[in-house]
Amino acid sequence: MNINWNTQIYCLIGHPISKTLSPIIHNNFYRLINENSIYLAFDVKEKHLSTIVEAIKILDIKGFNVTIPYKTTIINYLDEISEEAKLIGAVNTVKNVDGKLVGYNTDGMGFIKSLELNNIDVKGKNILILGAGGGAKAIGTSLAFIGVDSIFISNRTLGKAKKLSEKLKHQFPEVSIDYGELDLKKIDKKKIHMIINCTSIGMYPNIDKSPIDLDGFSKDLVVYDIVYKPINTKLLKLAQDKGYKTMDGLTMLIFQGLYSQQIWLDNKNYDIYEYYDEIRRNLEKYVE
Ligand code: NAP
């Protein structure tokens, strides 16, 4: 990396951000496309959020990502947000256009792109989402947007599943949406085409935990776990034992990052598939 007077700065803000993989994704991307830019991670306390946003404008930082816990609160500091971010109700990517801050959400796009990469067509399918937090919100919204047949949201805290379900029903009346607890008592398992784990169950250090067991589903089930630490979670191992197709969270993570780059670099028509394999190889060294 050749840092000089012309190096552009991009960054991540969140709290805590320990061991975030974003700098690895973005700095590898800059290396691969030979771009004179650097990506840093800043751990920002809530009381400093507005000052940091001002500093970003003053320093002419061209773009930044936003992670937990600021994906919703950051909206108060932005001049504009994209339709997608509006629908999801959260922003993870901000572009600084001459001092005007524009917010986007690339989590849902990253997820959908990861399905395309694996030739998985979800249009008209029945989807079971485990969890009702930020990841579930972005993925549920994107799936409803592209036209799945039904979404069932299962969550430990029923009130949160209800809230997300009502929001999606209101936004996408043509999609059948329901909710329940993680015991799955309310669903007909045989009708489910895809399960997406959006809870943090199974995430390091609780790597021996799975959010559900996989008895009773049809043989064509696809199991997607958005948790990426570890890459091969307990849920994915259970699914592999049953012969189901599986997808891990690293793919979505890389694509949401590459979509942020597309936004920051003015959609210079990067073929984002082209960089996926190399970035993934580099990331795998950091996640077991
Ligand atoms: P979040 O907003 O905090 O939501 C966490 C979800 O997990 C909630 O539904 C919560 O249920 C559930 N949960 C947590 N601990 C639980 C437990 N012990 N038992 C049952 N349910 C539990 O977090 P998030 O941003 O959606 O992230 C969730 C996971 O997805 C994390 O592992 C994160 O790293 C991963 N993620 C990956 C990507 C990617 O690009 N691959 C993107 C986003 C997130 P309650 O509502 O009951 O609390």
Short mmCIF file of C-alpha atoms in Angstrom, two decimals, residues 25-280:
data_model
loop_
_atom_site.label_atom_id
_atom_site.label_comp_id
_atom_site.label_asym_id
_atom_site.label_seq_id
_atom_site.Cartn_x
_atom_site.Cartn_y
_atom_site.Cartn_z
CA ILE A 25 -12.54 -6.86 3.10
CA HIS A 26 -12.16 -3.25 2.01
CA ASN A 27 -8.38 -2.93 2.11
CA ASN A 28 -8.07 -6.15 0.10
CA PHE A 29 -10.50 -4.71 -2.41
CA TYR A 30 -8.45 -1.50 -2.75
CA ARG A 31 -5.33 -3.60 -3.27
CA LEU A 32 -7.03 -5.70 -5.95
CA ILE A 33 -8.36 -2.73 -7.92
CA ASN A 34 -5.25 -0.63 -7.30
CA GLU A 35 -7.18 2.20 -5.65
CA ASN A 36 -5.31 4.75 -3.53
CA SER A 37 -7.66 4.40 -0.53
CA ILE A 38 -7.53 3.11 3.00
CA TYR A 39 -10.30 1.76 5.29
CA LEU A 40 -10.08 2.10 9.06
CA ALA A 41 -12.30 1.03 11.96
CA PHE A 42 -13.30 3.50 14.69
CA ASP A 43 -14.84 2.49 18.00
CA VAL A 44 -17.23 5.38 18.70
CA LYS A 45 -19.11 5.92 21.95
CA GLU A 46 -22.70 7.13 21.57
CA LYS A 47 -21.97 10.52 23.17
CA HIS A 48 -19.43 11.18 20.39
CA LEU A 49 -21.58 10.13 17.44
CA SER A 50 -22.61 13.62 16.30
CA THR A 51 -19.02 14.94 16.67
CA ILE A 52 -17.70 12.02 14.64
CA VAL A 53 -20.19 12.68 11.86
CA GLU A 54 -19.07 16.34 11.75
CA ALA A 55 -15.42 15.24 11.76
CA ILE A 56 -16.11 12.92 8.82
CA LYS A 57 -17.43 15.89 6.84
CA ILE A 58 -14.55 18.17 7.88
CA LEU A 59 -11.91 15.57 7.03
CA ASP A 60 -13.69 14.85 3.75
CA ILE A 61 -13.87 11.13 4.48
CA LYS A 62 -15.58 9.90 1.33
CA GLY A 63 -17.68 7.15 2.84
CA PHE A 64 -18.26 5.05 5.93
CA ASN A 65 -19.98 1.94 7.14
CA VAL A 66 -22.13 1.87 10.24
CA THR A 67 -22.52 -1.13 12.49
CA ILE A 68 -24.17 -2.05 15.80
CA PRO A 69 -25.56 -0.09 17.63
CA TYR A 70 -25.86 2.89 15.27
CA LYS A 71 -27.57 1.50 12.14
CA THR A 72 -30.84 3.25 13.05
CA THR A 73 -29.65 6.29 15.03
CA ILE A 74 -27.26 7.35 12.25
CA ILE A 75 -30.33 8.22 10.13
CA ASN A 76 -30.84 11.34 12.31
CA TYR A 77 -27.51 12.72 11.06
CA LEU A 78 -28.00 12.08 7.34
CA ASP A 79 -29.28 14.41 4.61
CA GLU A 80 -30.91 11.68 2.53
CA ILE A 81 -31.50 7.94 2.62
CA SER A 82 -32.12 5.46 -0.20
CA GLU A 83 -35.49 3.78 -0.76
CA GLU A 84 -34.03 0.44 0.34
CA ALA A 85 -32.68 1.89 3.60
CA LYS A 86 -36.07 3.53 4.19
CA LEU A 87 -37.88 0.22 3.76
CA ILE A 88 -35.44 -1.61 6.06
CA GLY A 89 -35.31 1.26 8.54
CA ALA A 90 -31.54 1.04 8.93
CA VAL A 91 -28.38 2.33 7.25
CA ASN A 92 -25.04 0.51 7.03
CA THR A 93 -23.35 2.57 4.30
CA VAL A 94 -22.99 6.34 4.03
CA LYS A 95 -21.59 8.28 1.10
CA ASN A 96 -20.21 11.79 1.56
CA VAL A 97 -21.14 13.78 -1.54
CA ASP A 98 -19.44 17.16 -1.07
CA GLY A 99 -20.57 17.38 2.54
CA LYS A 100 -24.03 15.90 1.93
CA LEU A 101 -24.39 12.53 3.65
CA VAL A 102 -26.49 9.91 1.86
CA GLY A 103 -27.38 6.63 3.59
CA TYR A 104 -27.85 3.18 2.04
CA ASN A 105 -28.37 -0.36 3.26
CA THR A 106 -26.29 -3.05 1.54
CA ASP A 107 -27.00 -5.93 3.97
CA GLY A 108 -30.11 -7.06 2.07
CA MET A 109 -28.42 -6.60 -1.34
CA GLY A 110 -25.41 -8.59 -0.12
CA PHE A 111 -27.69 -11.40 0.99
CA ILE A 112 -29.61 -11.52 -2.30
CA LYS A 113 -26.37 -11.44 -4.31
CA SER A 114 -25.06 -14.38 -2.29
CA LEU A 115 -28.14 -16.38 -3.33
CA GLU A 116 -27.58 -15.49 -6.98
CA LEU A 117 -23.97 -16.59 -6.74
CA ASN A 118 -25.18 -19.99 -5.54
CA ASN A 119 -27.97 -20.24 -8.14
CA ILE A 120 -30.68 -20.20 -5.49
CA ASP A 121 -33.96 -18.76 -6.73
CA VAL A 122 -36.23 -17.74 -3.86
CA LYS A 123 -39.08 -16.21 -5.86
CA GLY A 124 -42.34 -17.90 -4.88
CA LYS A 125 -40.65 -19.83 -2.04
CA ASN A 126 -41.56 -20.23 1.64
CA ILE A 127 -38.89 -18.85 3.95
CA LEU A 128 -38.34 -19.38 7.66
CA ILE A 129 -36.32 -16.60 9.30
CA LEU A 130 -34.93 -17.29 12.77
CA GLY A 131 -34.45 -14.01 14.65
CA ALA A 132 -35.98 -10.55 14.47
CA GLY A 133 -32.98 -8.24 14.94
CA GLY A 134 -31.08 -6.08 12.44
CA GLY A 135 -30.00 -8.94 10.16
CA ALA A 136 -33.52 -10.41 10.04
CA LYS A 137 -34.99 -7.00 9.24
CA ALA A 138 -32.66 -6.40 6.26
CA ILE A 139 -33.02 -9.94 4.91
CA GLY A 140 -36.80 -10.16 5.48
CA THR A 141 -37.33 -6.85 3.68
CA SER A 142 -35.16 -7.83 0.71
CA LEU A 143 -36.81 -11.23 0.36
CA ALA A 144 -40.29 -9.70 0.49
CA PHE A 145 -39.16 -7.10 -2.05
CA ILE A 146 -37.96 -9.67 -4.59
CA GLY A 147 -41.18 -11.68 -4.28
CA VAL A 148 -40.97 -14.73 -2.03
CA ASP A 149 -44.31 -16.41 -1.38
CA SER A 150 -44.21 -16.44 2.42
CA ILE A 151 -42.01 -15.50 5.36
CA PHE A 152 -42.34 -16.94 8.86
CA ILE A 153 -40.39 -15.09 11.55
CA SER A 154 -39.44 -17.13 14.62
CA ASN A 155 -37.86 -15.37 17.55
CA ARG A 156 -37.14 -15.86 21.25
CA THR A 157 -38.88 -12.56 22.08
CA LEU A 158 -42.30 -12.92 20.48
CA GLY A 159 -43.03 -9.17 20.61
CA LYS A 160 -40.08 -8.42 18.32
CA ALA A 161 -41.16 -11.10 15.81
CA LYS A 162 -44.66 -9.60 15.85
CA LYS A 163 -43.33 -6.10 15.27
CA LEU A 164 -41.16 -7.12 12.31
CA SER A 165 -43.96 -9.26 10.89
CA GLU A 166 -46.46 -6.35 11.08
CA LYS A 167 -43.98 -3.97 9.46
CA LEU A 168 -43.38 -6.36 6.53
CA LYS A 169 -47.10 -7.10 6.15
CA HIS A 170 -47.78 -3.40 5.87
CA GLN A 171 -44.97 -2.83 3.34
CA PHE A 172 -45.58 -5.98 1.27
CA PRO A 173 -49.26 -6.96 1.48
CA GLU A 174 -48.81 -9.45 -1.38
CA VAL A 175 -46.41 -11.64 0.68
CA SER A 176 -47.85 -13.98 3.30
CA ILE A 177 -46.18 -13.17 6.63
CA ASP A 178 -46.54 -14.79 10.03
CA TYR A 179 -44.54 -15.14 13.22
CA GLY A 180 -44.03 -17.39 16.23
CA GLU A 181 -41.54 -18.65 18.76
CA LEU A 182 -38.32 -20.57 18.10
CA ASP A 183 -40.09 -23.88 18.95
CA LEU A 184 -41.64 -23.77 15.42
CA LYS A 185 -44.91 -25.27 16.71
CA LYS A 186 -46.95 -23.04 14.39
CA ILE A 187 -45.32 -24.03 11.08
CA ASP A 188 -45.71 -26.84 8.56
CA LYS A 189 -42.02 -27.76 8.23
CA LYS A 190 -42.47 -29.72 5.00
CA LYS A 191 -43.56 -26.53 3.18
CA ILE A 192 -40.42 -24.57 4.08
CA HIS A 193 -37.89 -24.19 1.23
CA MET A 194 -35.25 -22.22 3.10
CA ILE A 195 -34.22 -21.54 6.71
CA ILE A 196 -32.12 -18.46 7.45
CA ASN A 197 -30.57 -18.16 10.88
CA CYS A 198 -30.42 -14.47 11.79
CA THR A 199 -30.03 -15.06 15.53
CA SER A 200 -26.61 -14.97 17.12
CA ILE A 201 -27.06 -18.53 18.38
CA GLY A 202 -24.02 -20.61 17.37
CA MET A 203 -21.76 -17.58 17.19
CA TYR A 204 -18.34 -17.74 18.87
CA PRO A 205 -17.83 -18.59 21.76
CA ASN A 206 -21.12 -20.59 21.89
CA ILE A 207 -20.18 -22.69 18.88
CA ASP A 208 -21.90 -25.88 20.07
CA LYS A 209 -25.37 -24.31 20.01
CA SER A 210 -27.93 -24.53 17.21
CA PRO A 211 -31.09 -22.37 17.13
CA ILE A 212 -33.30 -25.32 16.09
CA ASP A 213 -33.10 -29.02 15.26
CA LEU A 214 -33.67 -29.99 11.65
CA ASP A 215 -36.10 -32.89 11.97
CA GLY A 216 -39.20 -32.92 9.81
CA PHE A 217 -38.15 -30.63 6.94
CA SER A 218 -38.29 -31.60 3.25
CA LYS A 219 -35.19 -33.02 1.56
CA ASP A 220 -34.75 -29.98 -0.73
CA LEU A 221 -34.29 -27.59 2.18
CA VAL A 222 -31.61 -24.90 1.95
CA VAL A 223 -30.08 -23.81 5.27
CA TYR A 224 -28.39 -20.40 5.41
CA ASP A 225 -26.63 -19.21 8.54
CA ILE A 226 -25.66 -15.51 8.50
CA VAL A 227 -23.37 -16.07 11.50
CA TYR A 228 -19.80 -16.13 10.18
CA LYS A 229 -17.78 -16.79 13.35
CA PRO A 230 -17.27 -19.73 12.98
CA ILE A 231 -17.82 -20.14 9.25
CA ASN A 232 -19.23 -23.64 9.60
CA THR A 233 -21.67 -23.28 12.48
CA LYS A 234 -23.34 -26.07 14.42
CA LEU A 235 -26.58 -25.46 12.48
CA LEU A 236 -24.74 -25.83 9.16
CA LYS A 237 -23.05 -29.02 10.37
CA LEU A 238 -26.45 -30.48 11.35
CA ALA A 239 -27.79 -29.51 7.92
CA GLN A 240 -24.81 -31.05 6.12
CA ASP A 241 -25.35 -34.30 8.07
CA LYS A 242 -28.87 -34.41 6.68
CA GLY A 243 -27.66 -33.71 3.12
CA TYR A 244 -29.21 -30.23 2.84
CA LYS A 245 -27.64 -27.48 0.76
CA THR A 246 -26.00 -24.94 3.07
CA MET A 247 -24.66 -21.39 2.85
CA ASP A 248 -22.47 -19.56 5.35
CA GLY A 249 -22.45 -15.93 6.48
CA LEU A 250 -19.09 -14.99 4.98
CA THR A 251 -20.56 -14.68 1.47
CA MET A 252 -23.18 -12.14 2.57
CA LEU A 253 -20.57 -10.25 4.59
CA ILE A 254 -18.27 -9.90 1.59
CA PHE A 255 -21.06 -8.84 -0.77
CA GLN A 256 -22.50 -6.20 1.55
CA GLY A 257 -18.96 -4.76 1.65
CA LEU A 258 -18.53 -4.89 -2.13
CA TYR A 259 -21.90 -3.17 -2.57
CA SER A 260 -20.70 -0.38 -0.27
CA GLN A 261 -17.70 -0.01 -2.59
CA GLN A 262 -19.97 0.20 -5.61
CA ILE A 263 -21.81 3.05 -3.94
CA TRP A 264 -18.66 4.90 -2.85
CA LEU A 265 -16.83 4.48 -6.15
CA ASP A 266 -19.76 5.83 -8.17
CA ASN A 267 -20.89 2.45 -9.47
CA LYS A 268 -17.90 2.19 -11.74
CA ASN A 269 -19.40 -1.04 -13.02
CA TYR A 270 -17.15 -3.30 -11.02
CA ASP A 271 -17.94 -6.91 -11.63
CA ILE A 272 -18.25 -7.64 -7.94
CA TYR A 273 -18.09 -11.38 -8.48
CA GLU A 274 -14.56 -10.97 -9.77
CA TYR A 275 -13.11 -10.04 -6.36
CA TYR A 276 -15.17 -12.38 -4.21
CA ASP A 277 -12.91 -15.48 -4.29
CA GLU A 278 -9.69 -13.62 -3.51
CA ILE A 279 -11.26 -11.58 -0.68
CA ARG A 280 -12.82 -14.72 0.78
#
